[in-house]
Amino acid sequence: MILKACIFDLDGVIVDTAKYHYLAWKKLAEQLEIPFTETDNERLKGVSRMDSLEIILELGHKKLNEDLKKKYAAQKNTWYTDHIKRMTPDEILPGSLEFIHELRNAGIRVAIGSASKNTPLILERVGIKGLFDAVADGNSVEKAKPDPEVFLKAAELIGVDPANCVVFEDAAAGIQAALNAGMKCIGVGATEVLGKAHFVIPGLREMNLEKLEILEREILL
Ligand code: BG6
Ligand code: MG
């Protein structure tokens, strides 16, 4: 491949918002009297808001009508955005900014590919709204990861062929979405969860342009 673009998932790759999602889902689960642990929360990573609610209801063996589901998902989002509104630039995960600036200086296009409808708010709060050439998120697509739509949308917005894109992802559903898009994929997190990726790193702190070029020659070709 010839690397022309990097597409970044947002939650869990550039910012650690999983803890805020957990706090908000936990509060809702308590209200619904459904036991919900941090281990259960792992299943929600990369999964859309409504699909996350379905998983929680399944854990509690509960069924709700569509109106109630919409109401509870909106309630969770209000609690979640109460946390997000208070985010500051120091919550950007270590190494992310340095790596993205390095890519931009080398003429590699950078985009966001996130399931979250709160992407614009998060980017604004942590002060990186203008850093990306394009943003594809939960507001611009219909189908949730592992469907490739959000990554294909990001590639289309920056005008790069999917075969020339590398995705950085922290969720198994996101890795599968990148593979379904015909892109290369670097997992960010634990190998046990992200084994399907072409390569796995613990965090963006462990990545730079030189390492990416070595990977491109040795693994991603
Ligand atoms: C993903 C998160 O990025 O976005 C999921 O990993 C979340 O946990 C999903 O459910 C949708 O987010 P939001 O902000 O639209 O509810
Ligand atoms: Mg993520």
PDB file of C-alpha atoms and ligand atoms in Angstrom:
ATOM      1  CA  MET A   1       0.000   0.000   0.000  1.00  0.00           C
ATOM      2  CA  ILE A   2       0.966   3.631  -0.238  1.00  0.00           C
ATOM      3  CA  LEU A   3      -0.093   5.410   2.919  1.00  0.00           C
ATOM      4  CA  LYS A   4      -2.044   8.560   2.103  1.00  0.00           C
ATOM      5  CA  ALA A   5      -4.398   8.986   5.063  1.00  0.00           C
ATOM      6  CA  CYS A   6      -4.883   8.063   8.705  1.00  0.00           C
ATOM      7  CA  ILE A   7      -8.418   7.792  10.081  1.00  0.00           C
ATOM      8  CA  PHE A   8      -8.784   7.975  13.842  1.00  0.00           C
ATOM      9  CA  ASP A   9     -11.576   6.685  15.997  1.00  0.00           C
ATOM     10  CA  LEU A  10     -12.184   9.319  18.704  1.00  0.00           C
ATOM     11  CA  ASP A  11     -13.460   7.683  21.934  1.00  0.00           C
ATOM     12  CA  GLY A  12     -10.661   5.598  23.431  1.00  0.00           C
ATOM     13  CA  VAL A  13      -8.040   6.574  20.829  1.00  0.00           C
ATOM     14  CA  ILE A  14      -7.698  10.358  21.122  1.00  0.00           C
ATOM     15  CA  VAL A  15      -9.715  10.915  24.305  1.00  0.00           C
ATOM     16  CA  ASP A  16     -10.699   8.608  27.152  1.00  0.00           C
ATOM     17  CA  THR A  17     -14.447   9.147  27.159  1.00  0.00           C
ATOM     18  CA  ALA A  18     -15.247   5.486  27.942  1.00  0.00           C
ATOM     19  CA  LYS A  19     -15.216   6.377  31.655  1.00  0.00           C
ATOM     20  CA  TYR A  20     -17.949   8.996  31.108  1.00  0.00           C
ATOM     21  CA  HIS A  21     -20.032   6.612  28.982  1.00  0.00           C
ATOM     22  CA  TYR A  22     -19.690   4.074  31.819  1.00  0.00           C
ATOM     23  CA  LEU A  23     -20.807   6.509  34.525  1.00  0.00           C
ATOM     24  CA  ALA A  24     -23.884   7.520  32.515  1.00  0.00           C
ATOM     25  CA  TRP A  25     -24.863   3.945  31.536  1.00  0.00           C
ATOM     26  CA  LYS A  26     -24.274   2.806  35.137  1.00  0.00           C
ATOM     27  CA  LYS A  27     -26.677   5.466  36.411  1.00  0.00           C
ATOM     28  CA  LEU A  28     -29.324   4.368  33.912  1.00  0.00           C
ATOM     29  CA  ALA A  29     -28.771   0.674  34.720  1.00  0.00           C
ATOM     30  CA  GLU A  30     -29.242   1.435  38.428  1.00  0.00           C
ATOM     31  CA  GLN A  31     -32.479   3.236  37.654  1.00  0.00           C
ATOM     32  CA  LEU A  32     -33.646   0.184  35.685  1.00  0.00           C
ATOM     33  CA  GLU A  33     -32.347  -2.155  38.445  1.00  0.00           C
ATOM     34  CA  ILE A  34     -29.978  -3.919  36.046  1.00  0.00           C
ATOM     35  CA  PRO A  35     -26.579  -5.044  37.372  1.00  0.00           C
ATOM     36  CA  PHE A  36     -23.885  -3.417  35.180  1.00  0.00           C
ATOM     37  CA  THR A  37     -20.126  -3.693  35.723  1.00  0.00           C
ATOM     38  CA  GLU A  38     -17.025  -2.190  34.100  1.00  0.00           C
ATOM     39  CA  THR A  39     -16.504  -5.567  32.426  1.00  0.00           C
ATOM     40  CA  ASP A  40     -19.991  -5.336  30.899  1.00  0.00           C
ATOM     41  CA  ASN A  41     -19.058  -1.830  29.741  1.00  0.00           C
ATOM     42  CA  GLU A  42     -16.285  -3.282  27.539  1.00  0.00           C
ATOM     43  CA  ARG A  43     -19.019  -4.673  25.286  1.00  0.00           C
ATOM     44  CA  LEU A  44     -20.310  -1.160  24.619  1.00  0.00           C
ATOM     45  CA  LYS A  45     -17.054   0.218  23.203  1.00  0.00           C
ATOM     46  CA  GLY A  46     -17.461   1.323  19.602  1.00  0.00           C
ATOM     47  CA  VAL A  47     -21.147   0.329  19.680  1.00  0.00           C
ATOM     48  CA  SER A  48     -23.843   2.927  18.848  1.00  0.00           C
ATOM     49  CA  ARG A  49     -25.990   4.513  21.572  1.00  0.00           C
ATOM     50  CA  MET A  50     -29.137   2.491  20.801  1.00  0.00           C
ATOM     51  CA  ASP A  51     -27.190  -0.774  20.398  1.00  0.00           C
ATOM     52  CA  SER A  52     -25.515  -0.083  23.758  1.00  0.00           C
ATOM     53  CA  LEU A  53     -28.933   0.292  25.391  1.00  0.00           C
ATOM     54  CA  GLU A  54     -30.016  -3.015  23.812  1.00  0.00           C
ATOM     55  CA  ILE A  55     -26.991  -4.754  25.377  1.00  0.00           C
ATOM     56  CA  ILE A  56     -27.846  -3.339  28.817  1.00  0.00           C
ATOM     57  CA  LEU A  57     -31.495  -4.397  28.501  1.00  0.00           C
ATOM     58  CA  GLU A  58     -30.340  -7.860  27.447  1.00  0.00           C
ATOM     59  CA  LEU A  59     -28.111  -8.045  30.562  1.00  0.00           C
ATOM     60  CA  GLY A  60     -31.190  -7.300  32.675  1.00  0.00           C
ATOM     61  CA  HIS A  61     -33.494  -9.587  30.644  1.00  0.00           C
ATOM     62  CA  LYS A  62     -35.754  -6.562  30.092  1.00  0.00           C
ATOM     63  CA  LYS A  63     -37.812  -5.568  27.087  1.00  0.00           C
ATOM     64  CA  LEU A  64     -38.999  -1.978  26.499  1.00  0.00           C
ATOM     65  CA  ASN A  65     -41.097  -0.356  23.789  1.00  0.00           C
ATOM     66  CA  GLU A  66     -39.434   1.989  21.268  1.00  0.00           C
ATOM     67  CA  ASP A  67     -40.654   5.179  22.956  1.00  0.00           C
ATOM     68  CA  LEU A  68     -39.209   4.167  26.307  1.00  0.00           C
ATOM     69  CA  LYS A  69     -35.926   3.126  24.667  1.00  0.00           C
ATOM     70  CA  LYS A  70     -35.655   6.569  23.042  1.00  0.00           C
ATOM     71  CA  LYS A  71     -36.446   8.228  26.377  1.00  0.00           C
ATOM     72  CA  TYR A  72     -33.787   6.253  28.289  1.00  0.00           C
ATOM     73  CA  ALA A  73     -31.143   6.743  25.575  1.00  0.00           C
ATOM     74  CA  ALA A  74     -31.821  10.505  25.687  1.00  0.00           C
ATOM     75  CA  GLN A  75     -31.575  10.477  29.486  1.00  0.00           C
ATOM     76  CA  LYS A  76     -28.240   8.671  29.331  1.00  0.00           C
ATOM     77  CA  ASN A  77     -26.979  11.173  26.774  1.00  0.00           C
ATOM     78  CA  THR A  78     -27.915  14.102  29.022  1.00  0.00           C
ATOM     79  CA  TRP A  79     -25.894  12.593  31.886  1.00  0.00           C
ATOM     80  CA  TYR A  80     -23.029  11.790  29.491  1.00  0.00           C
ATOM     81  CA  THR A  81     -22.879  15.269  27.977  1.00  0.00           C
ATOM     82  CA  ASP A  82     -22.866  16.793  31.479  1.00  0.00           C
ATOM     83  CA  HIS A  83     -19.401  15.172  31.791  1.00  0.00           C
ATOM     84  CA  ILE A  84     -18.334  15.963  28.222  1.00  0.00           C
ATOM     85  CA  LYS A  85     -19.149  19.663  28.576  1.00  0.00           C
ATOM     86  CA  ARG A  86     -16.582  19.846  31.376  1.00  0.00           C
ATOM     87  CA  MET A  87     -13.764  18.221  29.342  1.00  0.00           C
ATOM     88  CA  THR A  88     -10.544  20.197  28.837  1.00  0.00           C
ATOM     89  CA  PRO A  89      -7.585  19.918  26.393  1.00  0.00           C
ATOM     90  CA  ASP A  90      -5.508  18.083  29.013  1.00  0.00           C
ATOM     91  CA  GLU A  91      -7.797  15.061  28.504  1.00  0.00           C
ATOM     92  CA  ILE A  92      -6.306  14.402  25.061  1.00  0.00           C
ATOM     93  CA  LEU A  93      -4.489  11.075  25.346  1.00  0.00           C
ATOM     94  CA  PRO A  94      -0.657  11.272  25.411  1.00  0.00           C
ATOM     95  CA  GLY A  95       1.115  11.256  22.058  1.00  0.00           C
ATOM     96  CA  SER A  96      -2.019  11.920  19.947  1.00  0.00           C
ATOM     97  CA  LEU A  97      -1.355  15.560  19.098  1.00  0.00           C
ATOM     98  CA  GLU A  98       2.339  15.025  18.352  1.00  0.00           C
ATOM     99  CA  PHE A  99       1.566  12.121  16.015  1.00  0.00           C
ATOM    100  CA  ILE A 100      -1.249  13.917  14.171  1.00  0.00           C
ATOM    101  CA  HIS A 101       0.888  17.030  13.647  1.00  0.00           C
ATOM    102  CA  GLU A 102       3.711  14.854  12.338  1.00  0.00           C
ATOM    103  CA  LEU A 103       1.335  13.229   9.831  1.00  0.00           C
ATOM    104  CA  ARG A 104      -0.007  16.583   8.677  1.00  0.00           C
ATOM    105  CA  ASN A 105       3.500  17.975   8.197  1.00  0.00           C
ATOM    106  CA  ALA A 106       4.325  14.943   6.041  1.00  0.00           C
ATOM    107  CA  GLY A 107       1.294  15.627   3.810  1.00  0.00           C
ATOM    108  CA  ILE A 108      -0.706  12.647   5.089  1.00  0.00           C
ATOM    109  CA  ARG A 109      -4.426  13.405   5.355  1.00  0.00           C
ATOM    110  CA  VAL A 110      -6.038  12.956   8.781  1.00  0.00           C
ATOM    111  CA  ALA A 111      -9.700  12.319   9.531  1.00  0.00           C
ATOM    112  CA  ILE A 112     -12.003  11.240  12.338  1.00  0.00           C
ATOM    113  CA  GLY A 113     -14.196   8.143  11.955  1.00  0.00           C
ATOM    114  CA  SER A 114     -16.342   7.897  15.095  1.00  0.00           C
ATOM    115  CA  ALA A 115     -19.706   6.350  15.964  1.00  0.00           C
ATOM    116  CA  SER A 116     -20.450   9.187  18.373  1.00  0.00           C
ATOM    117  CA  LYS A 117     -23.062  11.843  17.707  1.00  0.00           C
ATOM    118  CA  ASN A 118     -21.222  13.911  20.338  1.00  0.00           C
ATOM    119  CA  THR A 119     -18.035  14.087  18.225  1.00  0.00           C
ATOM    120  CA  PRO A 120     -18.369  17.848  17.416  1.00  0.00           C
ATOM    121  CA  LEU A 121     -18.877  18.692  21.108  1.00  0.00           C
ATOM    122  CA  ILE A 122     -15.874  16.616  22.219  1.00  0.00           C
ATOM    123  CA  LEU A 123     -13.570  18.044  19.513  1.00  0.00           C
ATOM    124  CA  GLU A 124     -14.627  21.545  20.493  1.00  0.00           C
ATOM    125  CA  ARG A 125     -14.176  20.978  24.240  1.00  0.00           C
ATOM    126  CA  VAL A 126     -10.677  19.525  23.917  1.00  0.00           C
ATOM    127  CA  GLY A 127      -9.695  22.213  21.376  1.00  0.00           C
ATOM    128  CA  ILE A 128      -8.921  20.098  18.288  1.00  0.00           C
ATOM    129  CA  LYS A 129     -11.832  20.990  16.011  1.00  0.00           C
ATOM    130  CA  GLY A 130      -9.562  22.363  13.294  1.00  0.00           C
ATOM    131  CA  LEU A 131      -6.963  19.598  13.433  1.00  0.00           C
ATOM    132  CA  PHE A 132      -8.634  17.188  11.001  1.00  0.00           C
ATOM    133  CA  ASP A 133      -9.138  17.375   7.237  1.00  0.00           C
ATOM    134  CA  ALA A 134     -12.549  15.734   7.684  1.00  0.00           C
ATOM    135  CA  VAL A 135     -14.870  14.391  10.353  1.00  0.00           C
ATOM    136  CA  ALA A 136     -17.204  11.430   9.755  1.00  0.00           C
ATOM    137  CA  ASP A 137     -19.290  10.594  12.814  1.00  0.00           C
ATOM    138  CA  GLY A 138     -22.588   9.283  14.163  1.00  0.00           C
ATOM    139  CA  ASN A 139     -24.348  12.312  12.671  1.00  0.00           C
ATOM    140  CA  SER A 140     -23.198  11.611   9.125  1.00  0.00           C
ATOM    141  CA  VAL A 141     -23.863   7.867   8.806  1.00  0.00           C
ATOM    142  CA  GLU A 142     -26.774   5.451   9.108  1.00  0.00           C
ATOM    143  CA  LYS A 143     -25.049   2.196   9.949  1.00  0.00           C
ATOM    144  CA  ALA A 144     -22.995   1.521  13.084  1.00  0.00           C
ATOM    145  CA  LYS A 145     -19.586  -0.225  13.251  1.00  0.00           C
ATOM    146  CA  PRO A 146     -18.787  -3.045  12.323  1.00  0.00           C
ATOM    147  CA  ASP A 147     -20.433  -1.672   9.186  1.00  0.00           C
ATOM    148  CA  PRO A 148     -17.672   0.164   7.248  1.00  0.00           C
ATOM    149  CA  GLU A 149     -19.864   3.205   6.421  1.00  0.00           C
ATOM    150  CA  VAL A 150     -18.202   5.709   8.780  1.00  0.00           C
ATOM    151  CA  PHE A 151     -14.668   4.918   7.575  1.00  0.00           C
ATOM    152  CA  LEU A 152     -15.706   4.897   3.907  1.00  0.00           C
ATOM    153  CA  LYS A 153     -17.389   8.256   4.482  1.00  0.00           C
ATOM    154  CA  ALA A 154     -14.186   9.662   6.027  1.00  0.00           C
ATOM    155  CA  ALA A 155     -12.119   8.390   3.060  1.00  0.00           C
ATOM    156  CA  GLU A 156     -14.600   9.899   0.617  1.00  0.00           C
ATOM    157  CA  LEU A 157     -14.509  13.281   2.405  1.00  0.00           C
ATOM    158  CA  ILE A 158     -10.715  13.467   2.136  1.00  0.00           C
ATOM    159  CA  GLY A 159     -10.675  12.011  -1.386  1.00  0.00           C
ATOM    160  CA  VAL A 160      -8.434   9.030  -0.600  1.00  0.00           C
ATOM    161  CA  ASP A 161      -8.940   5.451  -1.814  1.00  0.00           C
ATOM    162  CA  PRO A 162      -9.783   3.107   1.126  1.00  0.00           C
ATOM    163  CA  ALA A 163      -6.795   0.922   0.184  1.00  0.00           C
ATOM    164  CA  ASN A 164      -4.491   3.861   1.015  1.00  0.00           C
ATOM    165  CA  CYS A 165      -5.981   4.488   4.485  1.00  0.00           C
ATOM    166  CA  VAL A 166      -4.845   3.258   7.892  1.00  0.00           C
ATOM    167  CA  VAL A 167      -7.402   3.247  10.720  1.00  0.00           C
ATOM    168  CA  PHE A 168      -6.548   3.600  14.433  1.00  0.00           C
ATOM    169  CA  GLU A 169      -9.201   1.883  16.588  1.00  0.00           C
ATOM    170  CA  ASP A 170      -9.675   0.768  20.193  1.00  0.00           C
ATOM    171  CA  ALA A 171     -12.818  -1.374  19.760  1.00  0.00           C
ATOM    172  CA  ALA A 172     -13.254  -4.814  18.204  1.00  0.00           C
ATOM    173  CA  ALA A 173     -16.332  -3.563  16.278  1.00  0.00           C
ATOM    174  CA  GLY A 174     -14.211  -0.736  14.879  1.00  0.00           C
ATOM    175  CA  ILE A 175     -11.392  -3.045  13.782  1.00  0.00           C
ATOM    176  CA  GLN A 176     -13.950  -5.141  11.933  1.00  0.00           C
ATOM    177  CA  ALA A 177     -15.414  -1.976  10.355  1.00  0.00           C
ATOM    178  CA  ALA A 178     -11.952  -0.949   9.087  1.00  0.00           C
ATOM    179  CA  LEU A 179     -11.326  -4.413   7.639  1.00  0.00           C
ATOM    180  CA  ASN A 180     -14.788  -4.374   6.039  1.00  0.00           C
ATOM    181  CA  ALA A 181     -13.841  -1.030   4.454  1.00  0.00           C
ATOM    182  CA  GLY A 182     -10.768  -2.636   2.855  1.00  0.00           C
ATOM    183  CA  MET A 183      -8.451  -0.510   5.006  1.00  0.00           C
ATOM    184  CA  LYS A 184      -5.409  -1.368   7.106  1.00  0.00           C
ATOM    185  CA  CYS A 185      -6.007  -1.241  10.818  1.00  0.00           C
ATOM    186  CA  ILE A 186      -3.865  -0.572  13.883  1.00  0.00           C
ATOM    187  CA  GLY A 187      -5.480  -1.560  17.175  1.00  0.00           C
ATOM    188  CA  VAL A 188      -4.989   0.834  20.095  1.00  0.00           C
ATOM    189  CA  GLY A 189      -5.258  -1.083  23.376  1.00  0.00           C
ATOM    190  CA  ALA A 190      -5.011  -4.737  24.380  1.00  0.00           C
ATOM    191  CA  THR A 191      -4.022  -7.487  21.906  1.00  0.00           C
ATOM    192  CA  GLU A 192      -6.543  -9.909  23.469  1.00  0.00           C
ATOM    193  CA  VAL A 193      -9.418  -7.663  22.353  1.00  0.00           C
ATOM    194  CA  LEU A 194      -7.944  -6.293  19.120  1.00  0.00           C
ATOM    195  CA  GLY A 195      -6.337  -9.446  17.713  1.00  0.00           C
ATOM    196  CA  LYS A 196      -7.931  -9.004  14.293  1.00  0.00           C
ATOM    197  CA  ALA A 197      -6.012  -5.759  13.650  1.00  0.00           C
ATOM    198  CA  HIS A 198      -2.923  -5.799  11.397  1.00  0.00           C
ATOM    199  CA  PHE A 199      -0.890  -4.541  14.361  1.00  0.00           C
ATOM    200  CA  VAL A 200      -1.649  -3.470  17.960  1.00  0.00           C
ATOM    201  CA  ILE A 201      -0.105  -0.662  20.032  1.00  0.00           C
ATOM    202  CA  PRO A 202      -0.945   0.223  23.673  1.00  0.00           C
ATOM    203  CA  GLY A 203      -1.567   3.914  22.819  1.00  0.00           C
ATOM    204  CA  LEU A 204      -0.715   6.608  20.284  1.00  0.00           C
ATOM    205  CA  ARG A 205       2.259   7.516  22.481  1.00  0.00           C
ATOM    206  CA  GLU A 206       3.881   4.386  21.009  1.00  0.00           C
ATOM    207  CA  MET A 207       3.419   5.596  17.424  1.00  0.00           C
ATOM    208  CA  ASN A 208       5.214   8.070  15.193  1.00  0.00           C
ATOM    209  CA  LEU A 209       5.678   8.560  11.463  1.00  0.00           C
ATOM    210  CA  GLU A 210       8.943   6.618  11.335  1.00  0.00           C
ATOM    211  CA  LYS A 211       7.354   3.587  13.068  1.00  0.00           C
ATOM    212  CA  LEU A 212       4.311   3.808  10.796  1.00  0.00           C
ATOM    213  CA  GLU A 213       6.532   3.787   7.705  1.00  0.00           C
ATOM    214  CA  ILE A 214       8.382   0.715   9.001  1.00  0.00           C
ATOM    215  CA  LEU A 215       5.023  -0.993   9.661  1.00  0.00           C
ATOM    216  CA  GLU A 216       3.855  -0.043   6.188  1.00  0.00           C
ATOM    217  CA  ARG A 217       6.867  -1.785   4.648  1.00  0.00           C
ATOM    218  CA  GLU A 218       6.861  -4.837   6.909  1.00  0.00           C
ATOM    219  CA  ILE A 219       3.225  -5.543   7.821  1.00  0.00           C
ATOM    220  CA  LEU A 220       0.692  -3.384   6.044  1.00  0.00           C
ATOM    221  CA  LEU A 221       1.854  -3.959   2.450  1.00  0.00           C
TER     222      LEU A 221
HETATM  223  C1  BG6 B   1     -18.460   5.305  20.356  1.00  0.00           C
HETATM  224  C2  BG6 B   1     -18.266   4.821  21.771  1.00  0.00           C
HETATM  225  O1  BG6 B   1     -17.361   6.048  19.946  1.00  0.00           O
HETATM  226  O2  BG6 B   1     -19.631   6.124  20.270  1.00  0.00           O
HETATM  227  C3  BG6 B   1     -19.526   4.104  22.254  1.00  0.00           C
HETATM  228  O3  BG6 B   1     -17.168   3.937  21.835  1.00  0.00           O
HETATM  229  C4  BG6 B   1     -20.740   5.016  22.095  1.00  0.00           C
HETATM  230  O4  BG6 B   1     -19.357   3.706  23.596  1.00  0.00           O
HETATM  231  C5  BG6 B   1     -20.842   5.488  20.648  1.00  0.00           C
HETATM  232  O5  BG6 B   1     -21.935   4.353  22.475  1.00  0.00           O
HETATM  233  C6  BG6 B   1     -22.006   6.446  20.422  1.00  0.00           C
HETATM  234  O6  BG6 B   1     -21.755   7.620  21.150  1.00  0.00           O
HETATM  235  P1  BG6 B   1     -22.795   8.785  21.421  1.00  0.00           P
HETATM  236  O7  BG6 B   1     -21.931   9.892  21.970  1.00  0.00           O
HETATM  237  O8  BG6 B   1     -23.397   9.149  20.096  1.00  0.00           O
HETATM  238  O9  BG6 B   1     -23.809   8.277  22.382  1.00  0.00           O
HETATM  239 MG    MG B   2     -13.435   3.907  20.361  1.00  0.00          MG
END
